[in-house]
Amino acid sequence: FCCCSHTHTTERADQLSKRSSPPMAFFAVLLLLVLLALFAVAATQLWNYAVVRLVWRPYAMSKWFREQGIHGPSYSFLKGCNEDVRSMKEETDRLVLEVGDHKYLPRIAPHYLKWRTLYGEPFLYWHGPQARICIFDYELARQILSSKSGHFVKNDAHPTLLALVGKGLGFMEGADWVRHRRIINPVFTIDKLKVMPSSCSWLSSKA
């Protein structure tokens, strides 16, 4: 009697454990749903980066700026105008400037002058997939530099340049810029600015 009772108890426990444990098909379906969700997220990110950011947005922005009367060189996939800039700089690398010649722009930035002649002012060009507008109007530049709207952001500086000159006021944004600008404000008072020409003249004579 004891042996039979023990056998029935074991069989009943096995049946209960089988009923309580979820089937393997449930785990397979759950894993499939997770993989599909991850694939959907990856596909969305890829679409946003490869199609929207690298294809649709540059051409849409170019069309929008053309309607505003701002033209420029055409956009090339991924490269933007970088190849044109590189080729023009290679051509001007052979130029030799005379001592005291301050017309250095054709030597270091020939693309600005060429595109200015072709497309007028201002013009639109592409640094990779990033749109940039080049202006030559001093008053417009003053308004942009003094604007506090937050719409005009500085370009990311190259790490080599940051290592050379440091992350000074010219590369800062937002609260960091305000804090550093407040620190150096006393240096640019009218009385101290009046002394600067004579100091610069004295330093240049000692050079």
PDB file of C-alpha atoms in Angstrom:
ATOM      1  CA  PHE A   1       0.000   0.000   0.000  1.00  0.00           C
ATOM      2  CA  CYS A   2       2.800   2.408   0.836  1.00  0.00           C
ATOM      3  CA  CYS A   3       4.624   1.655  -2.404  1.00  0.00           C
ATOM      4  CA  CYS A   4       1.508   2.186  -4.515  1.00  0.00           C
ATOM      5  CA  SER A   5       0.696   5.440  -2.737  1.00  0.00           C
ATOM      6  CA  HIS A   6       4.221   6.715  -3.300  1.00  0.00           C
ATOM      7  CA  THR A   7       3.999   5.887  -7.030  1.00  0.00           C
ATOM      8  CA  HIS A   8       0.704   7.739  -7.441  1.00  0.00           C
ATOM      9  CA  THR A   9       2.117  10.739  -5.573  1.00  0.00           C
ATOM     10  CA  THR A  10       5.175  10.864  -7.844  1.00  0.00           C
ATOM     11  CA  GLU A  11       3.066  10.650 -11.011  1.00  0.00           C
ATOM     12  CA  ARG A  12       0.775  13.411  -9.768  1.00  0.00           C
ATOM     13  CA  ALA A  13       3.763  15.654  -8.958  1.00  0.00           C
ATOM     14  CA  ASP A  14       5.161  15.087 -12.449  1.00  0.00           C
ATOM     15  CA  GLN A  15       1.826  16.016 -14.010  1.00  0.00           C
ATOM     16  CA  LEU A  16       1.601  19.195 -11.924  1.00  0.00           C
ATOM     17  CA  SER A  17       5.149  20.195 -12.837  1.00  0.00           C
ATOM     18  CA  LYS A  18       4.420  19.676 -16.534  1.00  0.00           C
ATOM     19  CA  ARG A  19       1.284  21.806 -16.280  1.00  0.00           C
ATOM     20  CA  SER A  20       3.013  24.598 -14.357  1.00  0.00           C
ATOM     21  CA  SER A  21       6.090  24.870 -16.624  1.00  0.00           C
ATOM     22  CA  PRO A  22       5.469  26.882 -19.824  1.00  0.00           C
ATOM     23  CA  PRO A  23       6.028  25.059 -23.095  1.00  0.00           C
ATOM     24  CA  MET A  24       9.174  25.626 -25.145  1.00  0.00           C
ATOM     25  CA  ALA A  25       7.094  27.112 -27.948  1.00  0.00           C
ATOM     26  CA  PHE A  26       6.256  30.076 -25.722  1.00  0.00           C
ATOM     27  CA  PHE A  27       9.946  30.879 -25.212  1.00  0.00           C
ATOM     28  CA  ALA A  28      10.569  30.529 -28.938  1.00  0.00           C
ATOM     29  CA  VAL A  29       7.770  32.979 -29.747  1.00  0.00           C
ATOM     30  CA  LEU A  30       8.998  35.408 -27.086  1.00  0.00           C
ATOM     31  CA  LEU A  31      12.546  35.257 -28.433  1.00  0.00           C
ATOM     32  CA  LEU A  32      11.264  35.811 -31.962  1.00  0.00           C
ATOM     33  CA  LEU A  33       9.303  38.882 -30.855  1.00  0.00           C
ATOM     34  CA  VAL A  34      12.367  40.325 -29.128  1.00  0.00           C
ATOM     35  CA  LEU A  35      14.493  39.766 -32.221  1.00  0.00           C
ATOM     36  CA  LEU A  36      11.842  41.366 -34.428  1.00  0.00           C
ATOM     37  CA  ALA A  37      11.691  44.388 -32.115  1.00  0.00           C
ATOM     38  CA  LEU A  38      15.475  44.767 -32.196  1.00  0.00           C
ATOM     39  CA  PHE A  39      15.459  44.444 -35.970  1.00  0.00           C
ATOM     40  CA  ALA A  40      12.758  47.113 -36.250  1.00  0.00           C
ATOM     41  CA  VAL A  41      14.762  49.505 -34.065  1.00  0.00           C
ATOM     42  CA  ALA A  42      17.948  48.868 -36.055  1.00  0.00           C
ATOM     43  CA  ALA A  43      16.110  49.323 -39.362  1.00  0.00           C
ATOM     44  CA  THR A  44      14.591  52.592 -38.134  1.00  0.00           C
ATOM     45  CA  GLN A  45      17.965  53.927 -37.044  1.00  0.00           C
ATOM     46  CA  LEU A  46      19.554  52.856 -40.324  1.00  0.00           C
ATOM     47  CA  TRP A  47      16.767  54.492 -42.310  1.00  0.00           C
ATOM     48  CA  ASN A  48      17.063  57.707 -40.312  1.00  0.00           C
ATOM     49  CA  TYR A  49      20.837  57.881 -40.739  1.00  0.00           C
ATOM     50  CA  ALA A  50      21.475  56.462 -44.204  1.00  0.00           C
ATOM     51  CA  VAL A  51      18.388  57.629 -46.065  1.00  0.00           C
ATOM     52  CA  VAL A  52      17.078  60.666 -44.213  1.00  0.00           C
ATOM     53  CA  ARG A  53      20.327  62.230 -42.991  1.00  0.00           C
ATOM     54  CA  LEU A  54      22.613  61.304 -45.885  1.00  0.00           C
ATOM     55  CA  VAL A  55      20.225  61.452 -48.859  1.00  0.00           C
ATOM     56  CA  TRP A  56      16.848  63.080 -48.365  1.00  0.00           C
ATOM     57  CA  ARG A  57      17.773  65.919 -45.998  1.00  0.00           C
ATOM     58  CA  PRO A  58      20.726  67.327 -48.032  1.00  0.00           C
ATOM     59  CA  TYR A  59      18.726  67.409 -51.258  1.00  0.00           C
ATOM     60  CA  ALA A  60      15.670  68.852 -49.521  1.00  0.00           C
ATOM     61  CA  MET A  61      17.778  71.551 -47.852  1.00  0.00           C
ATOM     62  CA  SER A  62      19.506  72.388 -51.146  1.00  0.00           C
ATOM     63  CA  LYS A  63      16.137  72.825 -52.827  1.00  0.00           C
ATOM     64  CA  TRP A  64      14.826  74.950 -49.970  1.00  0.00           C
ATOM     65  CA  PHE A  65      17.868  77.248 -50.040  1.00  0.00           C
ATOM     66  CA  ARG A  66      17.667  77.582 -53.830  1.00  0.00           C
ATOM     67  CA  GLU A  67      14.108  78.790 -53.433  1.00  0.00           C
ATOM     68  CA  GLN A  68      15.465  81.436 -51.036  1.00  0.00           C
ATOM     69  CA  GLY A  69      18.020  82.519 -53.639  1.00  0.00           C
ATOM     70  CA  ILE A  70      21.021  80.823 -51.993  1.00  0.00           C
ATOM     71  CA  HIS A  71      22.976  78.546 -54.325  1.00  0.00           C
ATOM     72  CA  GLY A  72      26.147  76.535 -54.077  1.00  0.00           C
ATOM     73  CA  PRO A  73      28.021  73.438 -55.242  1.00  0.00           C
ATOM     74  CA  SER A  74      26.033  70.233 -55.481  1.00  0.00           C
ATOM     75  CA  TYR A  75      25.992  67.674 -52.698  1.00  0.00           C
ATOM     76  CA  SER A  76      27.842  64.375 -53.143  1.00  0.00           C
ATOM     77  CA  PHE A  77      26.764  61.358 -51.119  1.00  0.00           C
ATOM     78  CA  LEU A  78      28.712  61.098 -47.845  1.00  0.00           C
ATOM     79  CA  LYS A  79      31.523  63.351 -49.096  1.00  0.00           C
ATOM     80  CA  GLY A  80      29.600  66.569 -49.602  1.00  0.00           C
ATOM     81  CA  CYS A  81      32.042  69.058 -51.140  1.00  0.00           C
ATOM     82  CA  ASN A  82      35.133  67.699 -49.409  1.00  0.00           C
ATOM     83  CA  GLU A  83      36.651  66.258 -52.585  1.00  0.00           C
ATOM     84  CA  ASP A  84      36.335  69.595 -54.399  1.00  0.00           C
ATOM     85  CA  VAL A  85      37.902  71.426 -51.464  1.00  0.00           C
ATOM     86  CA  ARG A  86      40.777  68.955 -51.321  1.00  0.00           C
ATOM     87  CA  SER A  87      41.519  69.199 -55.041  1.00  0.00           C
ATOM     88  CA  MET A  88      41.481  73.010 -55.002  1.00  0.00           C
ATOM     89  CA  LYS A  89      43.795  73.113 -51.997  1.00  0.00           C
ATOM     90  CA  GLU A  90      46.210  70.747 -53.707  1.00  0.00           C
ATOM     91  CA  GLU A  91      46.375  73.130 -56.666  1.00  0.00           C
ATOM     92  CA  THR A  92      47.085  76.161 -54.491  1.00  0.00           C
ATOM     93  CA  ASP A  93      49.673  74.408 -52.315  1.00  0.00           C
ATOM     94  CA  ARG A  94      52.258  75.359 -54.949  1.00  0.00           C
ATOM     95  CA  LEU A  95      51.574  79.072 -54.536  1.00  0.00           C
ATOM     96  CA  VAL A  96      54.339  81.039 -52.839  1.00  0.00           C
ATOM     97  CA  LEU A  97      53.351  84.212 -51.024  1.00  0.00           C
ATOM     98  CA  GLU A  98      55.624  87.208 -50.915  1.00  0.00           C
ATOM     99  CA  VAL A  99      56.884  88.410 -47.567  1.00  0.00           C
ATOM    100  CA  GLY A 100      54.389  90.909 -46.238  1.00  0.00           C
ATOM    101  CA  ASP A 101      51.643  89.721 -48.596  1.00  0.00           C
ATOM    102  CA  HIS A 102      48.403  89.594 -46.635  1.00  0.00           C
ATOM    103  CA  LYS A 103      46.320  88.073 -49.435  1.00  0.00           C
ATOM    104  CA  TYR A 104      46.541  84.608 -47.949  1.00  0.00           C
ATOM    105  CA  LEU A 105      42.942  83.530 -48.575  1.00  0.00           C
ATOM    106  CA  PRO A 106      43.644  82.193 -52.110  1.00  0.00           C
ATOM    107  CA  ARG A 107      46.355  80.039 -50.552  1.00  0.00           C
ATOM    108  CA  ILE A 108      44.527  78.558 -47.577  1.00  0.00           C
ATOM    109  CA  ALA A 109      40.857  78.686 -48.658  1.00  0.00           C
ATOM    110  CA  PRO A 110      40.598  78.860 -52.451  1.00  0.00           C
ATOM    111  CA  HIS A 111      37.184  77.183 -52.456  1.00  0.00           C
ATOM    112  CA  TYR A 112      35.603  80.152 -50.681  1.00  0.00           C
ATOM    113  CA  LEU A 113      36.766  82.580 -53.345  1.00  0.00           C
ATOM    114  CA  LYS A 114      35.848  80.310 -56.247  1.00  0.00           C
ATOM    115  CA  TRP A 115      32.359  79.547 -54.973  1.00  0.00           C
ATOM    116  CA  ARG A 116      31.837  83.182 -54.076  1.00  0.00           C
ATOM    117  CA  THR A 117      32.540  84.096 -57.695  1.00  0.00           C
ATOM    118  CA  LEU A 118      30.313  81.318 -59.056  1.00  0.00           C
ATOM    119  CA  TYR A 119      27.342  81.510 -56.698  1.00  0.00           C
ATOM    120  CA  GLY A 120      27.474  84.954 -55.130  1.00  0.00           C
ATOM    121  CA  GLU A 121      26.961  85.823 -51.475  1.00  0.00           C
ATOM    122  CA  PRO A 122      26.024  83.994 -49.358  1.00  0.00           C
ATOM    123  CA  PHE A 123      26.441  80.483 -50.723  1.00  0.00           C
ATOM    124  CA  LEU A 124      25.709  76.996 -49.445  1.00  0.00           C
ATOM    125  CA  TYR A 125      28.265  74.199 -49.372  1.00  0.00           C
ATOM    126  CA  TRP A 126      28.535  70.797 -47.710  1.00  0.00           C
ATOM    127  CA  HIS A 127      31.038  69.500 -45.180  1.00  0.00           C
ATOM    128  CA  GLY A 128      30.141  65.848 -45.538  1.00  0.00           C
ATOM    129  CA  PRO A 129      26.377  65.633 -44.903  1.00  0.00           C
ATOM    130  CA  GLN A 130      26.454  68.861 -42.865  1.00  0.00           C
ATOM    131  CA  ALA A 131      25.215  72.030 -44.563  1.00  0.00           C
ATOM    132  CA  ARG A 132      27.202  75.231 -44.121  1.00  0.00           C
ATOM    133  CA  ILE A 133      26.516  78.755 -45.304  1.00  0.00           C
ATOM    134  CA  CYS A 134      29.440  81.034 -46.046  1.00  0.00           C
ATOM    135  CA  ILE A 135      28.879  84.767 -45.612  1.00  0.00           C
ATOM    136  CA  PHE A 136      31.120  87.743 -46.378  1.00  0.00           C
ATOM    137  CA  ASP A 137      28.886  90.499 -45.024  1.00  0.00           C
ATOM    138  CA  TYR A 138      30.448  92.010 -41.887  1.00  0.00           C
ATOM    139  CA  GLU A 139      27.152  93.320 -40.552  1.00  0.00           C
ATOM    140  CA  LEU A 140      25.495  89.921 -40.965  1.00  0.00           C
ATOM    141  CA  ALA A 141      28.474  88.256 -39.276  1.00  0.00           C
ATOM    142  CA  ARG A 142      28.191  90.693 -36.368  1.00  0.00           C
ATOM    143  CA  GLN A 143      24.501  89.909 -35.940  1.00  0.00           C
ATOM    144  CA  ILE A 144      25.167  86.165 -35.975  1.00  0.00           C
ATOM    145  CA  LEU A 145      28.048  86.343 -33.507  1.00  0.00           C
ATOM    146  CA  SER A 146      26.104  88.560 -31.118  1.00  0.00           C
ATOM    147  CA  SER A 147      22.886  86.542 -31.372  1.00  0.00           C
ATOM    148  CA  LYS A 148      21.727  84.794 -28.216  1.00  0.00           C
ATOM    149  CA  SER A 149      18.885  82.873 -29.847  1.00  0.00           C
ATOM    150  CA  GLY A 150      20.826  79.608 -29.869  1.00  0.00           C
ATOM    151  CA  HIS A 151      20.143  79.010 -33.568  1.00  0.00           C
ATOM    152  CA  PHE A 152      23.747  79.681 -34.594  1.00  0.00           C
ATOM    153  CA  VAL A 153      26.071  77.038 -33.173  1.00  0.00           C
ATOM    154  CA  LYS A 154      29.816  76.750 -33.608  1.00  0.00           C
ATOM    155  CA  ASN A 155      31.344  74.004 -35.696  1.00  0.00           C
ATOM    156  CA  ASP A 156      33.070  71.157 -33.908  1.00  0.00           C
ATOM    157  CA  ALA A 157      36.778  71.889 -33.791  1.00  0.00           C
ATOM    158  CA  HIS A 158      39.291  69.313 -34.944  1.00  0.00           C
ATOM    159  CA  PRO A 159      40.994  67.502 -32.023  1.00  0.00           C
ATOM    160  CA  THR A 160      44.392  68.637 -33.317  1.00  0.00           C
ATOM    161  CA  LEU A 161      43.290  72.267 -33.187  1.00  0.00           C
ATOM    162  CA  LEU A 162      41.897  71.845 -29.682  1.00  0.00           C
ATOM    163  CA  ALA A 163      45.154  70.265 -28.549  1.00  0.00           C
ATOM    164  CA  LEU A 164      47.059  73.223 -30.010  1.00  0.00           C
ATOM    165  CA  VAL A 165      45.009  76.195 -28.790  1.00  0.00           C
ATOM    166  CA  GLY A 166      42.785  74.642 -26.129  1.00  0.00           C
ATOM    167  CA  LYS A 167      39.034  74.935 -25.766  1.00  0.00           C
ATOM    168  CA  GLY A 168      38.851  78.680 -25.380  1.00  0.00           C
ATOM    169  CA  LEU A 169      36.012  81.132 -25.750  1.00  0.00           C
ATOM    170  CA  GLY A 170      35.838  80.654 -29.508  1.00  0.00           C
ATOM    171  CA  PHE A 171      34.876  76.991 -29.147  1.00  0.00           C
ATOM    172  CA  MET A 172      32.408  77.243 -26.270  1.00  0.00           C
ATOM    173  CA  GLU A 173      28.630  77.312 -26.219  1.00  0.00           C
ATOM    174  CA  GLY A 174      25.858  78.071 -23.769  1.00  0.00           C
ATOM    175  CA  ALA A 175      26.576  78.467 -20.069  1.00  0.00           C
ATOM    176  CA  ASP A 176      30.312  77.806 -20.491  1.00  0.00           C
ATOM    177  CA  TRP A 177      30.580  80.643 -22.998  1.00  0.00           C
ATOM    178  CA  VAL A 178      28.671  83.037 -20.718  1.00  0.00           C
ATOM    179  CA  ARG A 179      30.868  82.203 -17.724  1.00  0.00           C
ATOM    180  CA  HIS A 180      34.159  82.605 -19.598  1.00  0.00           C
ATOM    181  CA  ARG A 181      32.944  85.754 -21.341  1.00  0.00           C
ATOM    182  CA  ARG A 182      32.113  87.285 -17.971  1.00  0.00           C
ATOM    183  CA  ILE A 183      35.598  86.427 -16.703  1.00  0.00           C
ATOM    184  CA  ILE A 184      37.431  88.155 -19.564  1.00  0.00           C
ATOM    185  CA  ASN A 185      35.088  91.156 -19.774  1.00  0.00           C
ATOM    186  CA  PRO A 186      37.323  93.441 -17.639  1.00  0.00           C
ATOM    187  CA  VAL A 187      40.173  93.022 -20.133  1.00  0.00           C
ATOM    188  CA  PHE A 188      38.159  94.664 -22.911  1.00  0.00           C
ATOM    189  CA  THR A 189      37.206  97.914 -21.230  1.00  0.00           C
ATOM    190  CA  ILE A 190      37.713 101.116 -23.224  1.00  0.00           C
ATOM    191  CA  ASP A 191      40.668 102.302 -21.135  1.00  0.00           C
ATOM    192  CA  LYS A 192      42.557  99.050 -21.596  1.00  0.00           C
ATOM    193  CA  LEU A 193      41.762  98.854 -25.294  1.00  0.00           C
ATOM    194  CA  LYS A 194      43.293 102.303 -25.787  1.00  0.00           C
ATOM    195  CA  VAL A 195      46.586 101.033 -24.387  1.00  0.00           C
ATOM    196  CA  MET A 196      46.696  97.962 -26.632  1.00  0.00           C
ATOM    197  CA  PRO A 197      47.894  99.674 -29.881  1.00  0.00           C
ATOM    198  CA  SER A 198      50.955 101.147 -28.199  1.00  0.00           C
ATOM    199  CA  SER A 199      51.676  97.841 -26.453  1.00  0.00           C
ATOM    200  CA  CYS A 200      51.365  95.917 -29.723  1.00  0.00           C
ATOM    201  CA  SER A 201      53.616  98.439 -31.468  1.00  0.00           C
ATOM    202  CA  TRP A 202      56.234  98.082 -28.740  1.00  0.00           C
ATOM    203  CA  LEU A 203      56.096  94.281 -28.918  1.00  0.00           C
ATOM    204  CA  SER A 204      56.418  94.264 -32.708  1.00  0.00           C
ATOM    205  CA  SER A 205      59.456  96.545 -32.531  1.00  0.00           C
ATOM    206  CA  LYS A 206      61.136  94.095 -30.157  1.00  0.00           C
ATOM    207  CA  ALA A 207      60.461  91.109 -32.409  1.00  0.00           C
TER     208      ALA A 207
END
